[in-house]
Amino acid sequence: MAATPADVKEYPNSYAFVIDMPGLKSGDIKVQVEDDNVLIISGERKREEEEKEGAKYVRMERRVGKLMRKFVLPENANTDAISAVCKDGVLTVTVEKVPPPEPKKPKTIEVKIA
Amino acid sequence: MAATPADVKEYPNSYAFVIDMPGLKSGDIKVQVEDDNVLIISGERKREEEEKEGAKYVRMERRVGKLMRKFVLPENANTDAISAVCKDGVLTVTVEKVPPPEPKKPKTIEVKIA
């Protein structure tokens, strides 16, 4: 299980996990949340030549096989608001932040006349 | 200038150079032939966040910058028949082979009657 490079970016209202996955299509990639706070991104890359016969490898540097990355999500991540987009071999998983709790209003205690 | 992994495959009538270029679009990639027999593939990857403000990097593993690979082409490569396709962050450059010379037909010498 190989690791593939990833960037993690924080935006005011979300986190973005950006992962290189060259040669993988959306259907080859799985995005899951485990234990409520672990983001697991996995995929598998296969050699392309199987459908085309008569190929002989002269050089073989590109890794194939399973890829996986795990990230522990911050406390304010909203695991119900996760989306993922794959483009040009780069997967971006966006996790929204839970909005911070509203500041408590000062509580006014009525002063009774004694 | 970083190297990116490449596979080279030989088919009966062509060679294929397959190179991982995640996050690069067709317009970011240059395919050239130098000195009649050197295939040069180059490209540049930039960070994506510049268009979106307010991003803070929490983790930064993905390499950016210029990529280049050079390959000396075999003698039977036809440098006039090269095509390149980029899909899912993987560039495939196909170089046709020059067809082998036709086998010489036996030459028939007329036998004259002496």
CSV table of C-alpha atoms in Angstrom, one decimal:
chain,number,residue,atom,x,y,z
A,1,MET,CA,0.0,0.0,0.0
A,2,ALA,CA,1.8,3.1,-1.2
A,3,ALA,CA,1.4,6.6,-0.1
A,4,THR,CA,0.9,9.4,-2.6
A,5,PRO,CA,1.7,13.0,-1.9
A,6,ALA,CA,-1.0,15.1,-0.4
A,7,ASP,CA,-1.5,18.8,0.6
A,8,VAL,CA,-3.9,19.9,3.3
A,9,LYS,CA,-5.2,23.4,3.2
A,10,GLU,CA,-7.3,25.3,5.7
A,11,TYR,CA,-9.9,27.8,4.5
A,12,PRO,CA,-12.0,30.1,6.7
A,13,ASN,CA,-15.0,27.7,6.3
A,14,SER,CA,-13.5,24.4,5.2
A,15,TYR,CA,-10.5,22.1,4.9
A,16,ALA,CA,-9.2,20.7,1.6
A,17,PHE,CA,-7.2,17.5,1.1
A,18,VAL,CA,-5.5,17.5,-2.3
A,19,ILE,CA,-4.0,14.2,-3.4
A,20,ASP,CA,-2.1,13.2,-6.6
A,21,MET,CA,-3.8,10.2,-8.2
A,22,PRO,CA,-2.6,10.2,-11.8
A,23,GLY,CA,-4.4,7.6,-14.0
A,24,LEU,CA,-7.2,7.0,-11.5
A,25,LYS,CA,-10.8,7.7,-12.4
A,26,SER,CA,-13.6,8.7,-10.0
A,27,GLY,CA,-14.8,5.1,-9.9
A,28,ASP,CA,-11.4,3.8,-8.8
A,29,ILE,CA,-11.2,6.1,-5.7
A,30,LYS,CA,-13.0,5.6,-2.3
A,31,VAL,CA,-13.4,8.3,0.3
A,32,GLN,CA,-14.6,7.2,3.7
A,33,VAL,CA,-14.9,8.5,7.3
A,34,GLU,CA,-14.0,6.0,10.0
A,35,ASP,CA,-14.5,6.4,13.8
A,36,ASP,CA,-16.3,9.8,13.2
A,37,ASN,CA,-13.0,11.6,12.7
A,38,VAL,CA,-10.6,9.7,10.4
A,39,LEU,CA,-10.7,10.5,6.7
A,40,ILE,CA,-9.6,7.6,4.6
A,41,ILE,CA,-8.8,8.0,0.9
A,42,SER,CA,-7.9,4.9,-1.1
A,43,GLY,CA,-7.6,3.8,-4.7
A,44,GLU,CA,-6.0,1.4,-7.0
A,45,ARG,CA,-4.0,1.9,-10.1
A,46,LYS,CA,-3.7,-0.8,-12.6
A,47,ARG,CA,-1.4,-1.1,-15.6
A,48,GLU,CA,-3.2,0.1,-18.7
A,49,GLU,CA,-1.7,-2.2,-21.3
A,50,GLU,CA,-3.8,-5.2,-20.5
A,51,GLU,CA,-6.5,-4.2,-23.0
A,52,LYS,CA,-3.9,-3.7,-25.8
A,53,GLU,CA,-1.9,-6.7,-26.7
A,54,GLY,CA,1.6,-7.0,-28.0
A,55,ALA,CA,3.1,-4.4,-25.5
A,56,LYS,CA,6.6,-5.0,-24.2
A,57,TYR,CA,7.9,-2.8,-21.3
A,58,VAL,CA,11.2,-1.2,-22.1
A,59,ARG,CA,11.1,0.9,-18.9
A,60,MET,CA,8.7,0.7,-15.9
A,61,GLU,CA,8.9,3.4,-13.3
A,62,ARG,CA,5.3,4.2,-12.6
A,63,ARG,CA,4.0,2.5,-9.5
A,64,VAL,CA,0.8,0.5,-9.7
A,65,GLY,CA,-1.3,-1.0,-6.9
A,66,LYS,CA,-3.2,0.3,-4.0
A,67,LEU,CA,-2.8,3.8,-2.6
A,68,MET,CA,-4.1,5.0,0.7
A,69,ARG,CA,-4.0,8.1,2.9
A,70,LYS,CA,-5.5,8.6,6.3
A,71,PHE,CA,-6.0,12.0,8.0
A,72,VAL,CA,-7.3,12.7,11.5
A,73,LEU,CA,-9.9,15.4,11.1
A,74,PRO,CA,-9.9,18.4,13.3
A,75,GLU,CA,-12.6,18.8,15.9
A,76,ASN,CA,-14.5,21.3,14.0
A,77,ALA,CA,-14.8,19.2,10.8
A,78,ASN,CA,-18.4,18.5,9.7
A,79,THR,CA,-18.3,14.9,8.6
A,80,ASP,CA,-21.8,15.2,7.2
A,81,ALA,CA,-20.5,17.8,4.7
A,82,ILE,CA,-17.8,16.2,2.7
A,83,SER,CA,-17.4,16.4,-1.1
A,84,ALA,CA,-14.8,15.0,-3.4
A,85,VAL,CA,-13.8,15.9,-7.0
A,86,CYS,CA,-11.2,14.3,-9.2
A,87,LYS,CA,-9.7,16.4,-12.1
A,88,ASP,CA,-6.6,15.8,-14.2
A,89,GLY,CA,-5.4,13.1,-11.8
A,90,VAL,CA,-5.7,15.2,-8.7
A,91,LEU,CA,-8.4,14.5,-6.1
A,92,THR,CA,-9.7,17.3,-3.9
A,93,VAL,CA,-11.8,16.3,-0.8
A,94,THR,CA,-13.5,19.3,0.8
A,95,VAL,CA,-14.6,19.0,4.4
A,96,GLU,CA,-16.8,21.8,5.7
A,97,LYS,CA,-16.2,23.3,9.2
A,98,VAL,CA,-18.9,23.2,11.8
A,99,PRO,CA,-19.8,26.9,12.4
A,100,PRO,CA,-18.5,28.1,15.7
A,101,PRO,CA,-21.1,28.4,18.4
A,102,GLU,CA,-22.9,31.7,18.5
A,103,PRO,CA,-21.5,34.0,21.1
A,104,LYS,CA,-23.7,33.9,24.2
A,105,LYS,CA,-25.8,36.9,24.8
A,106,PRO,CA,-25.3,38.5,28.1
A,107,LYS,CA,-28.1,37.4,30.4
A,108,THR,CA,-30.0,40.0,32.0
A,109,ILE,CA,-31.3,39.4,35.5
A,110,GLU,CA,-34.3,41.4,36.4
A,111,VAL,CA,-33.8,43.5,39.4
A,112,LYS,CA,-36.9,43.4,41.6
A,113,ILE,CA,-37.9,46.1,43.8
A,114,ALA,CA,-37.4,45.0,47.3
B,1,MET,CA,13.7,20.5,-12.6
B,2,ALA,CA,12.1,17.3,-11.2
B,3,ALA,CA,11.8,14.0,-12.8
B,4,THR,CA,8.4,12.3,-12.9
B,5,PRO,CA,8.0,8.6,-13.3
B,6,ALA,CA,7.6,7.2,-16.8
B,7,ASP,CA,7.0,3.9,-18.5
B,8,VAL,CA,8.2,3.1,-22.0
B,9,LYS,CA,6.3,0.4,-24.0
B,10,GLU,CA,7.1,-1.1,-27.3
B,11,TYR,CA,4.3,-2.2,-29.6
B,12,PRO,CA,4.7,-3.9,-32.9
B,13,ASN,CA,4.2,-0.6,-34.8
B,14,SER,CA,5.0,2.1,-32.3
B,15,TYR,CA,6.5,3.2,-29.0
B,16,ALA,CA,4.5,4.7,-26.1
B,17,PHE,CA,6.0,7.0,-23.5
B,18,VAL,CA,3.6,7.2,-20.5
B,19,ILE,CA,4.3,9.9,-17.9
B,20,ASP,CA,2.5,10.9,-14.7
B,21,MET,CA,1.6,14.5,-14.8
B,22,PRO,CA,-1.1,15.0,-12.2
B,23,GLY,CA,-2.6,18.4,-12.2
B,24,LEU,CA,-1.2,19.5,-15.6
B,25,LYS,CA,-3.5,20.4,-18.4
B,26,SER,CA,-2.6,19.8,-22.1
B,27,GLY,CA,-1.6,23.5,-22.4
B,28,ASP,CA,1.0,23.2,-19.6
B,29,ILE,CA,2.8,20.3,-21.3
B,30,LYS,CA,5.4,20.6,-24.2
B,31,VAL,CA,6.5,17.7,-26.3
B,32,GLN,CA,9.5,18.3,-28.5
B,33,VAL,CA,12.1,16.4,-30.6
B,34,GLU,CA,15.6,17.7,-30.5
B,35,ASP,CA,18.6,16.6,-32.7
B,36,ASP,CA,16.3,14.4,-34.7
B,37,ASN,CA,16.2,11.6,-32.1
B,38,VAL,CA,15.7,13.1,-28.6
B,39,LEU,CA,12.2,13.3,-27.3
B,40,ILE,CA,11.8,16.0,-24.6
B,41,ILE,CA,8.7,16.2,-22.5
B,42,SER,CA,8.3,19.1,-20.1
B,43,GLY,CA,5.7,20.8,-18.1
B,44,GLU,CA,5.2,23.0,-15.1
B,45,ARG,CA,2.9,22.5,-12.2
B,46,LYS,CA,1.8,25.5,-10.1
B,47,ARG,CA,0.0,25.6,-6.8
B,48,GLU,CA,-3.7,25.9,-7.3
B,49,GLU,CA,-4.6,28.1,-4.3
B,50,GLU,CA,-3.5,31.4,-5.8
B,51,GLU,CA,-6.9,32.0,-7.3
B,52,LYS,CA,-8.6,31.3,-4.0
B,53,GLU,CA,-7.7,33.5,-1.1
B,54,GLY,CA,-7.6,32.7,2.6
B,55,ALA,CA,-5.9,29.3,2.2
B,56,LYS,CA,-3.4,28.3,4.8
B,57,TYR,CA,-1.2,25.2,4.2
B,58,VAL,CA,-1.4,22.7,7.0
B,59,ARG,CA,0.6,20.1,5.0
B,60,MET,CA,2.5,20.4,1.8
B,61,GLU,CA,3.9,17.3,0.1
B,62,ARG,CA,3.0,17.7,-3.5
B,63,ARG,CA,5.8,19.0,-5.6
B,64,VAL,CA,5.4,21.9,-7.8
B,65,GLY,CA,7.6,23.4,-10.4
B,66,LYS,CA,9.1,22.3,-13.7
B,67,LEU,CA,9.1,18.7,-14.8
B,68,MET,CA,11.2,17.2,-17.6
B,69,ARG,CA,12.0,13.9,-19.1
B,70,LYS,CA,14.3,13.1,-22.1
B,71,PHE,CA,14.4,9.9,-24.1
B,72,VAL,CA,16.7,9.0,-26.9
B,73,LEU,CA,14.5,7.5,-29.6
B,74,PRO,CA,15.4,4.2,-31.2
B,75,GLU,CA,16.6,4.3,-34.8
B,76,ASN,CA,13.3,3.1,-36.3
B,77,ALA,CA,11.3,5.9,-34.6
B,78,ASN,CA,9.4,8.1,-37.1
B,79,THR,CA,9.8,11.6,-35.7
B,80,ASP,CA,7.2,12.8,-38.2
B,81,ALA,CA,4.5,10.6,-36.7
B,82,ILE,CA,4.3,11.6,-33.0
B,83,SER,CA,1.1,12.2,-31.1
B,84,ALA,CA,0.4,13.1,-27.5
B,85,VAL,CA,-2.7,12.7,-25.3
B,86,CYS,CA,-3.2,13.8,-21.7
B,87,LYS,CA,-5.9,12.0,-19.6
B,88,ASP,CA,-6.5,11.9,-15.9
B,89,GLY,CA,-3.1,13.4,-15.3
B,90,VAL,CA,-1.2,10.8,-17.4
B,91,LEU,CA,0.5,11.9,-20.7
B,92,THR,CA,0.9,9.3,-23.4
B,93,VAL,CA,3.2,10.1,-26.3
B,94,THR,CA,3.0,7.7,-29.2
B,95,VAL,CA,5.9,7.5,-31.7
B,96,GLU,CA,5.2,5.4,-34.8
B,97,LYS,CA,7.9,3.1,-36.1
B,98,VAL,CA,9.3,3.5,-39.6
B,99,PRO,CA,8.2,0.4,-41.5
B,100,PRO,CA,11.0,-2.0,-42.1
B,101,PRO,CA,12.4,-2.0,-45.7
B,102,GLU,CA,10.5,-4.3,-48.0
B,103,PRO,CA,12.2,-7.6,-48.6
B,104,LYS,CA,14.0,-7.4,-51.9
B,105,LYS,CA,12.3,-9.4,-54.6
B,106,PRO,CA,14.5,-12.0,-56.3
B,107,LYS,CA,15.8,-10.5,-59.5
B,108,THR,CA,15.2,-12.7,-62.5
B,109,ILE,CA,17.8,-12.6,-65.3
B,110,GLU,CA,16.5,-13.5,-68.6
B,111,VAL,CA,18.3,-16.4,-70.1
B,112,LYS,CA,18.9,-15.8,-73.7
B,113,ILE,CA,19.3,-18.5,-76.2
B,114,ALA,CA,22.9,-18.6,-77.4
